[in-house]
């Protein structure tokens, strides 16, 4: 049975434990589909104060993570999870996207090293396989990014999502990478806003076409960068500007 094994190396273990223990990821752990270990990097630091950071050579603001505790934590994690990819979360990394999440899920073993402070001693990179960023903004640390990696990869492990179809129907995961169509649930009218009539019609062919049209429109309007990248059949180009009566 496919499963995802991860070890998160962090100076703030409690930041990660809460998220991983709840909801779908918590259930995935109970079912043995996700095995998540959280390692406190400080356990690999030496000296009375177990110091993990120091001032940058050359001067400048902030503190830098020392190489020894983090590299030793990585080596211990590699011994526990042979063959794992070691990923350092950093705004300097390659951007996380659905394709990378899928590669992580398929590989099945990850060691996620969370950067902190103003940066990480560059010599740590010799112990790392890749650096991953979750976007062009700077967080106070890499924990949220590591949790994004685990979450995005774990939900692709077969059985983690209750309904096997749901991982595929969503934005980016579909073959062509369109945004998801809008969803509605009860009540049929909320503050004067009615659920689109077609969704109440019970006509599955029309519903499919409506959803496809809305996915195409949402992508064209909100993510023109994605829209120009997907190659769409003629039928989609006709559908996107079709009225409800033409569905
Ligand atoms: N650490 C700080 N900012 C980050 C980002 N955008 N992605 C990954 N790790 C980070």
PDB file of C-alpha atoms and ligand atoms in Angstrom:
ATOM      1  CA  UNK A   1       0.000   0.000   0.000  1.00  0.00           C
ATOM      2  CA  UNK A   2       1.341   3.428  -0.986  1.00  0.00           C
ATOM      3  CA  UNK A   3       2.025   5.768   1.875  1.00  0.00           C
ATOM      4  CA  UNK A   4       3.906   8.949   2.588  1.00  0.00           C
ATOM      5  CA  UNK A   5       6.657   9.018   5.194  1.00  0.00           C
ATOM      6  CA  UNK A   6       7.910  12.414   6.308  1.00  0.00           C
ATOM      7  CA  UNK A   7      10.257  13.720   8.933  1.00  0.00           C
ATOM      8  CA  UNK A   8      10.024  17.448   9.644  1.00  0.00           C
ATOM      9  CA  UNK A   9      13.138  18.981  11.151  1.00  0.00           C
ATOM     10  CA  UNK A  10      12.271  22.173  12.996  1.00  0.00           C
ATOM     11  CA  UNK A  11      13.212  24.371  15.924  1.00  0.00           C
ATOM     12  CA  UNK A  12       9.486  24.687  16.728  1.00  0.00           C
ATOM     13  CA  UNK A  13       7.965  21.188  16.812  1.00  0.00           C
ATOM     14  CA  UNK A  14       4.647  22.307  18.309  1.00  0.00           C
ATOM     15  CA  UNK A  15       3.997  24.527  15.293  1.00  0.00           C
ATOM     16  CA  UNK A  16       3.775  21.422  13.132  1.00  0.00           C
ATOM     17  CA  UNK A  17       2.217  18.876  15.484  1.00  0.00           C
ATOM     18  CA  UNK A  18      -1.160  20.604  15.753  1.00  0.00           C
ATOM     19  CA  UNK A  19      -1.706  20.849  12.019  1.00  0.00           C
ATOM     20  CA  UNK A  20      -0.651  17.293  11.260  1.00  0.00           C
ATOM     21  CA  UNK A  21      -2.852  15.835  13.988  1.00  0.00           C
ATOM     22  CA  UNK A  22      -6.165  17.296  12.788  1.00  0.00           C
ATOM     23  CA  UNK A  23      -8.709  16.559  10.087  1.00  0.00           C
ATOM     24  CA  UNK A  24      -7.699  14.618   6.995  1.00  0.00           C
ATOM     25  CA  UNK A  25      -3.992  14.405   7.833  1.00  0.00           C
ATOM     26  CA  UNK A  26      -4.774  13.187  11.352  1.00  0.00           C
ATOM     27  CA  UNK A  27      -7.010  10.477   9.923  1.00  0.00           C
ATOM     28  CA  UNK A  28      -4.377   9.581   7.326  1.00  0.00           C
ATOM     29  CA  UNK A  29      -1.908   9.037  10.157  1.00  0.00           C
ATOM     30  CA  UNK A  30      -4.368   6.831  12.034  1.00  0.00           C
ATOM     31  CA  UNK A  31      -4.917   4.807   8.856  1.00  0.00           C
ATOM     32  CA  UNK A  32      -1.163   4.406   8.333  1.00  0.00           C
ATOM     33  CA  UNK A  33      -1.259   6.297   5.020  1.00  0.00           C
ATOM     34  CA  UNK A  34       0.865   9.114   6.411  1.00  0.00           C
ATOM     35  CA  UNK A  35       3.735   8.550   8.837  1.00  0.00           C
ATOM     36  CA  UNK A  36       4.891  11.931  10.130  1.00  0.00           C
ATOM     37  CA  UNK A  37       7.761  12.377  12.557  1.00  0.00           C
ATOM     38  CA  UNK A  38       8.713  15.762  13.944  1.00  0.00           C
ATOM     39  CA  UNK A  39      12.320  16.194  14.988  1.00  0.00           C
ATOM     40  CA  UNK A  40      13.488  19.072  17.171  1.00  0.00           C
ATOM     41  CA  UNK A  41      16.719  20.318  15.579  1.00  0.00           C
ATOM     42  CA  UNK A  42      17.784  21.511  19.026  1.00  0.00           C
ATOM     43  CA  UNK A  43      18.131  17.849  20.082  1.00  0.00           C
ATOM     44  CA  UNK A  44      21.162  17.753  17.779  1.00  0.00           C
ATOM     45  CA  UNK A  45      22.793  20.884  19.198  1.00  0.00           C
ATOM     46  CA  UNK A  46      25.593  20.631  21.733  1.00  0.00           C
ATOM     47  CA  UNK A  47      26.626  22.698  24.742  1.00  0.00           C
ATOM     48  CA  UNK A  48      24.704  23.814  27.769  1.00  0.00           C
ATOM     49  CA  UNK A  49      22.498  26.208  25.820  1.00  0.00           C
ATOM     50  CA  UNK A  50      22.146  24.026  22.707  1.00  0.00           C
ATOM     51  CA  UNK A  51      22.600  27.066  20.501  1.00  0.00           C
ATOM     52  CA  UNK A  52      21.348  26.691  16.923  1.00  0.00           C
ATOM     53  CA  UNK A  53      21.970  30.172  15.517  1.00  0.00           C
ATOM     54  CA  UNK A  54      24.767  32.711  15.342  1.00  0.00           C
ATOM     55  CA  UNK A  55      25.589  36.125  13.884  1.00  0.00           C
ATOM     56  CA  UNK A  56      26.370  36.263  10.151  1.00  0.00           C
ATOM     57  CA  UNK A  57      29.980  36.494   9.022  1.00  0.00           C
ATOM     58  CA  UNK A  58      30.459  39.810   7.256  1.00  0.00           C
ATOM     59  CA  UNK A  59      27.939  41.505   9.521  1.00  0.00           C
ATOM     60  CA  UNK A  60      24.329  42.432   8.921  1.00  0.00           C
ATOM     61  CA  UNK A  61      21.023  42.086  10.684  1.00  0.00           C
ATOM     62  CA  UNK A  62      19.558  38.918  12.131  1.00  0.00           C
ATOM     63  CA  UNK A  63      20.853  35.482  12.960  1.00  0.00           C
ATOM     64  CA  UNK A  64      21.859  32.564  10.790  1.00  0.00           C
ATOM     65  CA  UNK A  65      21.157  28.886  11.522  1.00  0.00           C
ATOM     66  CA  UNK A  66      24.410  27.124  12.363  1.00  0.00           C
ATOM     67  CA  UNK A  67      25.349  24.192  10.133  1.00  0.00           C
ATOM     68  CA  UNK A  68      26.178  21.506  12.724  1.00  0.00           C
ATOM     69  CA  UNK A  69      22.794  20.862  14.423  1.00  0.00           C
ATOM     70  CA  UNK A  70      20.834  20.950  11.184  1.00  0.00           C
ATOM     71  CA  UNK A  71      23.243  18.750   9.216  1.00  0.00           C
ATOM     72  CA  UNK A  72      23.353  16.248  12.056  1.00  0.00           C
ATOM     73  CA  UNK A  73      19.566  16.231  12.258  1.00  0.00           C
ATOM     74  CA  UNK A  74      19.433  15.602   8.492  1.00  0.00           C
ATOM     75  CA  UNK A  75      21.928  12.746   8.738  1.00  0.00           C
ATOM     76  CA  UNK A  76      19.996  11.084  11.560  1.00  0.00           C
ATOM     77  CA  UNK A  77      16.772  11.447   9.568  1.00  0.00           C
ATOM     78  CA  UNK A  78      18.423   9.945   6.458  1.00  0.00           C
ATOM     79  CA  UNK A  79      19.418   6.927   8.551  1.00  0.00           C
ATOM     80  CA  UNK A  80      15.789   6.492   9.670  1.00  0.00           C
ATOM     81  CA  UNK A  81      14.324   7.065   6.195  1.00  0.00           C
ATOM     82  CA  UNK A  82      16.751   5.624   3.626  1.00  0.00           C
ATOM     83  CA  UNK A  83      16.280   7.043   0.141  1.00  0.00           C
ATOM     84  CA  UNK A  84      14.284  10.058   1.342  1.00  0.00           C
ATOM     85  CA  UNK A  85      14.615  13.339  -0.526  1.00  0.00           C
ATOM     86  CA  UNK A  86      15.888  16.091   1.733  1.00  0.00           C
ATOM     87  CA  UNK A  87      14.007  19.314   1.067  1.00  0.00           C
ATOM     88  CA  UNK A  88      14.919  22.646   2.650  1.00  0.00           C
ATOM     89  CA  UNK A  89      12.069  25.159   2.742  1.00  0.00           C
ATOM     90  CA  UNK A  90      13.358  28.540   1.650  1.00  0.00           C
ATOM     91  CA  UNK A  91      12.160  31.557  -0.335  1.00  0.00           C
ATOM     92  CA  UNK A  92      15.188  30.855  -2.569  1.00  0.00           C
ATOM     93  CA  UNK A  93      13.828  27.448  -3.585  1.00  0.00           C
ATOM     94  CA  UNK A  94      11.993  26.166  -6.643  1.00  0.00           C
ATOM     95  CA  UNK A  95       8.303  27.018  -6.498  1.00  0.00           C
ATOM     96  CA  UNK A  96       6.020  24.305  -5.137  1.00  0.00           C
ATOM     97  CA  UNK A  97       3.293  23.391  -7.618  1.00  0.00           C
ATOM     98  CA  UNK A  98       0.923  20.486  -8.156  1.00  0.00           C
ATOM     99  CA  UNK A  99       3.416  18.618 -10.360  1.00  0.00           C
ATOM    100  CA  UNK A 100       6.099  18.799  -7.652  1.00  0.00           C
ATOM    101  CA  UNK A 101       3.573  17.747  -4.981  1.00  0.00           C
ATOM    102  CA  UNK A 102       2.787  14.712  -7.136  1.00  0.00           C
ATOM    103  CA  UNK A 103       6.480  13.827  -7.470  1.00  0.00           C
ATOM    104  CA  UNK A 104       6.832  14.047  -3.680  1.00  0.00           C
ATOM    105  CA  UNK A 105       3.786  11.810  -3.165  1.00  0.00           C
ATOM    106  CA  UNK A 106       5.099   9.256  -5.657  1.00  0.00           C
ATOM    107  CA  UNK A 107       8.571   9.229  -4.143  1.00  0.00           C
ATOM    108  CA  UNK A 108       6.929   8.619  -0.771  1.00  0.00           C
ATOM    109  CA  UNK A 109       9.783   9.637   1.532  1.00  0.00           C
ATOM    110  CA  UNK A 110      10.653  13.197   2.494  1.00  0.00           C
ATOM    111  CA  UNK A 111      12.811  14.909   5.057  1.00  0.00           C
ATOM    112  CA  UNK A 112      11.705  18.527   5.367  1.00  0.00           C
ATOM    113  CA  UNK A 113      14.206  20.877   6.931  1.00  0.00           C
ATOM    114  CA  UNK A 114      12.626  24.136   8.090  1.00  0.00           C
ATOM    115  CA  UNK A 115      14.793  27.225   7.806  1.00  0.00           C
ATOM    116  CA  UNK A 116      14.506  29.927  10.461  1.00  0.00           C
ATOM    117  CA  UNK A 117      15.950  33.284  11.343  1.00  0.00           C
ATOM    118  CA  UNK A 118      17.456  35.318   8.549  1.00  0.00           C
ATOM    119  CA  UNK A 119      18.834  32.297   6.764  1.00  0.00           C
ATOM    120  CA  UNK A 120      20.727  29.037   6.927  1.00  0.00           C
ATOM    121  CA  UNK A 121      24.498  28.584   6.694  1.00  0.00           C
ATOM    122  CA  UNK A 122      25.189  27.857   3.012  1.00  0.00           C
ATOM    123  CA  UNK A 123      27.232  24.749   3.863  1.00  0.00           C
ATOM    124  CA  UNK A 124      24.020  23.004   4.897  1.00  0.00           C
ATOM    125  CA  UNK A 125      23.171  22.821   1.158  1.00  0.00           C
ATOM    126  CA  UNK A 126      25.674  19.975   0.759  1.00  0.00           C
ATOM    127  CA  UNK A 127      23.309  17.833   2.864  1.00  0.00           C
ATOM    128  CA  UNK A 128      20.143  18.921   1.009  1.00  0.00           C
ATOM    129  CA  UNK A 129      18.687  17.536  -2.244  1.00  0.00           C
ATOM    130  CA  UNK A 130      16.533  20.534  -3.138  1.00  0.00           C
ATOM    131  CA  UNK A 131      15.143  23.807  -1.848  1.00  0.00           C
ATOM    132  CA  UNK A 132      11.436  24.537  -2.155  1.00  0.00           C
ATOM    133  CA  UNK A 133       9.544  27.827  -1.846  1.00  0.00           C
ATOM    134  CA  UNK A 134       5.790  28.196  -1.514  1.00  0.00           C
ATOM    135  CA  UNK A 135       5.732  31.626  -3.149  1.00  0.00           C
ATOM    136  CA  UNK A 136       7.421  34.954  -3.645  1.00  0.00           C
ATOM    137  CA  UNK A 137       6.973  36.239  -0.118  1.00  0.00           C
ATOM    138  CA  UNK A 138       9.010  35.825   3.031  1.00  0.00           C
ATOM    139  CA  UNK A 139       7.694  33.947   6.060  1.00  0.00           C
ATOM    140  CA  UNK A 140       9.244  34.077   9.524  1.00  0.00           C
ATOM    141  CA  UNK A 141      10.261  30.446   9.081  1.00  0.00           C
ATOM    142  CA  UNK A 142       9.899  27.394   6.909  1.00  0.00           C
ATOM    143  CA  UNK A 143       7.340  25.495   9.022  1.00  0.00           C
ATOM    144  CA  UNK A 144       4.268  26.654   7.116  1.00  0.00           C
ATOM    145  CA  UNK A 145       6.014  25.813   3.860  1.00  0.00           C
ATOM    146  CA  UNK A 146       6.913  22.315   5.106  1.00  0.00           C
ATOM    147  CA  UNK A 147       3.294  21.765   6.149  1.00  0.00           C
ATOM    148  CA  UNK A 148       2.158  22.886   2.683  1.00  0.00           C
ATOM    149  CA  UNK A 149       4.450  20.276   1.128  1.00  0.00           C
ATOM    150  CA  UNK A 150       3.171  17.507   3.420  1.00  0.00           C
ATOM    151  CA  UNK A 151      -0.468  18.486   2.941  1.00  0.00           C
ATOM    152  CA  UNK A 152      -0.289  18.789  -0.851  1.00  0.00           C
ATOM    153  CA  UNK A 153       1.576  15.473  -1.181  1.00  0.00           C
ATOM    154  CA  UNK A 154      -0.412  13.499   1.415  1.00  0.00           C
ATOM    155  CA  UNK A 155      -3.796  14.225  -0.163  1.00  0.00           C
ATOM    156  CA  UNK A 156      -2.520  12.574  -3.355  1.00  0.00           C
ATOM    157  CA  UNK A 157      -1.778   9.284  -1.586  1.00  0.00           C
ATOM    158  CA  UNK A 158      -4.545   6.853  -2.564  1.00  0.00           C
ATOM    159  CA  UNK A 159      -7.078   6.523   0.246  1.00  0.00           C
ATOM    160  CA  UNK A 160      -6.235   9.773   2.055  1.00  0.00           C
ATOM    161  CA  UNK A 161      -9.197  11.603   0.550  1.00  0.00           C
ATOM    162  CA  UNK A 162     -12.409   9.732   1.205  1.00  0.00           C
ATOM    163  CA  UNK A 163     -13.629  10.006  -2.349  1.00  0.00           C
ATOM    164  CA  UNK A 164     -10.953   8.743  -4.755  1.00  0.00           C
ATOM    165  CA  UNK A 165     -12.205  11.073  -7.480  1.00  0.00           C
ATOM    166  CA  UNK A 166     -11.851  14.284  -5.523  1.00  0.00           C
ATOM    167  CA  UNK A 167      -8.088  14.696  -5.823  1.00  0.00           C
ATOM    168  CA  UNK A 168      -8.395  14.749  -9.594  1.00  0.00           C
ATOM    169  CA  UNK A 169     -11.400  16.991 -10.091  1.00  0.00           C
ATOM    170  CA  UNK A 170      -9.777  19.965  -8.432  1.00  0.00           C
ATOM    171  CA  UNK A 171      -7.870  22.948  -9.679  1.00  0.00           C
ATOM    172  CA  UNK A 172      -4.513  22.089 -11.251  1.00  0.00           C
ATOM    173  CA  UNK A 173      -4.925  18.371 -10.725  1.00  0.00           C
ATOM    174  CA  UNK A 174      -7.094  17.867 -13.788  1.00  0.00           C
ATOM    175  CA  UNK A 175      -5.259  16.896 -16.949  1.00  0.00           C
ATOM    176  CA  UNK A 176      -5.175  20.445 -18.298  1.00  0.00           C
ATOM    177  CA  UNK A 177      -4.654  22.544 -15.194  1.00  0.00           C
ATOM    178  CA  UNK A 178      -7.795  24.695 -15.166  1.00  0.00           C
ATOM    179  CA  UNK A 179      -9.161  26.335 -12.030  1.00  0.00           C
ATOM    180  CA  UNK A 180     -12.057  24.568 -10.385  1.00  0.00           C
ATOM    181  CA  UNK A 181     -15.672  25.422 -11.223  1.00  0.00           C
ATOM    182  CA  UNK A 182     -17.774  27.147  -8.520  1.00  0.00           C
ATOM    183  CA  UNK A 183     -19.603  24.978  -5.996  1.00  0.00           C
ATOM    184  CA  UNK A 184     -22.957  25.482  -4.285  1.00  0.00           C
ATOM    185  CA  UNK A 185     -24.833  23.691  -1.530  1.00  0.00           C
ATOM    186  CA  UNK A 186     -28.128  24.272   0.265  1.00  0.00           C
ATOM    187  CA  UNK A 187     -30.060  26.527   0.692  1.00  0.00           C
ATOM    188  CA  UNK A 188     -31.148  27.133  -2.929  1.00  0.00           C
ATOM    189  CA  UNK A 189     -31.466  30.846  -2.147  1.00  0.00           C
ATOM    190  CA  UNK A 190     -29.211  32.796   0.222  1.00  0.00           C
ATOM    191  CA  UNK A 191     -29.741  36.559   0.735  1.00  0.00           C
ATOM    192  CA  UNK A 192     -31.408  36.824  -2.637  1.00  0.00           C
ATOM    193  CA  UNK A 193     -28.644  34.871  -4.437  1.00  0.00           C
ATOM    194  CA  UNK A 194     -29.972  31.819  -6.216  1.00  0.00           C
ATOM    195  CA  UNK A 195     -28.038  28.678  -7.066  1.00  0.00           C
ATOM    196  CA  UNK A 196     -27.640  28.516 -10.871  1.00  0.00           C
ATOM    197  CA  UNK A 197     -30.725  26.842 -12.272  1.00  0.00           C
ATOM    198  CA  UNK A 198     -28.779  24.264 -14.259  1.00  0.00           C
ATOM    199  CA  UNK A 199     -27.363  22.704 -11.075  1.00  0.00           C
ATOM    200  CA  UNK A 200     -30.899  22.010  -9.859  1.00  0.00           C
ATOM    201  CA  UNK A 201     -32.001  20.561 -13.203  1.00  0.00           C
ATOM    202  CA  UNK A 202     -30.793  16.999 -12.694  1.00  0.00           C
ATOM    203  CA  UNK A 203     -29.562  17.071 -16.322  1.00  0.00           C
ATOM    204  CA  UNK A 204     -26.054  15.663 -15.898  1.00  0.00           C
ATOM    205  CA  UNK A 205     -24.872  16.497 -19.386  1.00  0.00           C
ATOM    206  CA  UNK A 206     -25.841  20.153 -18.992  1.00  0.00           C
ATOM    207  CA  UNK A 207     -24.302  20.237 -15.507  1.00  0.00           C
ATOM    208  CA  UNK A 208     -21.017  18.891 -16.882  1.00  0.00           C
ATOM    209  CA  UNK A 209     -21.006  21.489 -19.667  1.00  0.00           C
ATOM    210  CA  UNK A 210     -21.880  24.293 -17.234  1.00  0.00           C
ATOM    211  CA  UNK A 211     -19.042  23.262 -14.927  1.00  0.00           C
ATOM    212  CA  UNK A 212     -16.597  23.043 -17.778  1.00  0.00           C
ATOM    213  CA  UNK A 213     -17.640  26.505 -19.031  1.00  0.00           C
ATOM    214  CA  UNK A 214     -17.258  28.018 -15.566  1.00  0.00           C
ATOM    215  CA  UNK A 215     -13.825  26.410 -15.102  1.00  0.00           C
ATOM    216  CA  UNK A 216     -12.709  27.830 -18.451  1.00  0.00           C
ATOM    217  CA  UNK A 217     -14.077  31.303 -17.655  1.00  0.00           C
ATOM    218  CA  UNK A 218     -12.581  31.387 -14.157  1.00  0.00           C
ATOM    219  CA  UNK A 219      -9.177  30.435 -15.516  1.00  0.00           C
ATOM    220  CA  UNK A 220      -9.323  32.989 -18.361  1.00  0.00           C
ATOM    221  CA  UNK A 221     -10.375  35.770 -15.997  1.00  0.00           C
ATOM    222  CA  UNK A 222      -8.287  35.065 -12.911  1.00  0.00           C
ATOM    223  CA  UNK A 223      -5.249  33.211 -14.163  1.00  0.00           C
ATOM    224  CA  UNK A 224      -4.541  34.296 -17.737  1.00  0.00           C
ATOM    225  CA  UNK A 225      -1.018  32.869 -17.276  1.00  0.00           C
ATOM    226  CA  UNK A 226      -2.482  29.366 -16.826  1.00  0.00           C
ATOM    227  CA  UNK A 227      -5.083  29.898 -19.528  1.00  0.00           C
ATOM    228  CA  UNK A 228      -2.509  30.654 -22.232  1.00  0.00           C
ATOM    229  CA  UNK A 229      -0.505  27.568 -21.242  1.00  0.00           C
ATOM    230  CA  UNK A 230      -3.265  24.965 -21.597  1.00  0.00           C
ATOM    231  CA  UNK A 231      -4.074  23.673 -25.054  1.00  0.00           C
ATOM    232  CA  UNK A 232      -7.827  23.472 -25.395  1.00  0.00           C
ATOM    233  CA  UNK A 233      -9.960  21.687 -27.990  1.00  0.00           C
ATOM    234  CA  UNK A 234     -12.174  23.683 -30.394  1.00  0.00           C
ATOM    235  CA  UNK A 235     -15.236  22.576 -28.409  1.00  0.00           C
ATOM    236  CA  UNK A 236     -13.937  24.406 -25.308  1.00  0.00           C
ATOM    237  CA  UNK A 237     -13.365  27.597 -27.265  1.00  0.00           C
ATOM    238  CA  UNK A 238     -16.996  27.466 -28.387  1.00  0.00           C
ATOM    239  CA  UNK A 239     -18.262  26.552 -24.921  1.00  0.00           C
ATOM    240  CA  UNK A 240     -16.516  29.351 -23.021  1.00  0.00           C
ATOM    241  CA  UNK A 241     -18.735  32.085 -24.487  1.00  0.00           C
ATOM    242  CA  UNK A 242     -21.897  29.993 -24.792  1.00  0.00           C
ATOM    243  CA  UNK A 243     -25.054  31.184 -23.000  1.00  0.00           C
ATOM    244  CA  UNK A 244     -26.976  29.000 -20.532  1.00  0.00           C
ATOM    245  CA  UNK A 245     -29.524  28.134 -23.229  1.00  0.00           C
ATOM    246  CA  UNK A 246     -26.718  26.727 -25.424  1.00  0.00           C
ATOM    247  CA  UNK A 247     -25.370  24.281 -22.828  1.00  0.00           C
TER     248      UNK A 247
HETATM  249  N1  LIG B   1      10.718  30.392   4.457  1.00  0.00           N
HETATM  250  C1  LIG B   1      10.471  31.718   4.486  1.00  0.00           C
HETATM  251  N2  LIG B   1       9.719  32.087   3.450  1.00  0.00           N
HETATM  252  C2  LIG B   1       9.486  30.971   2.717  1.00  0.00           C
HETATM  253  C3  LIG B   1       8.770  30.702   1.518  1.00  0.00           C
HETATM  254  N3  LIG B   1       8.153  31.657   0.837  1.00  0.00           N
HETATM  255  N4  LIG B   1       8.751  29.448   1.068  1.00  0.00           N
HETATM  256  C4  LIG B   1       9.404  28.477   1.723  1.00  0.00           C
HETATM  257  N5  LIG B   1      10.085  28.657   2.853  1.00  0.00           N
HETATM  258  C5  LIG B   1      10.130  29.898   3.355  1.00  0.00           C
END
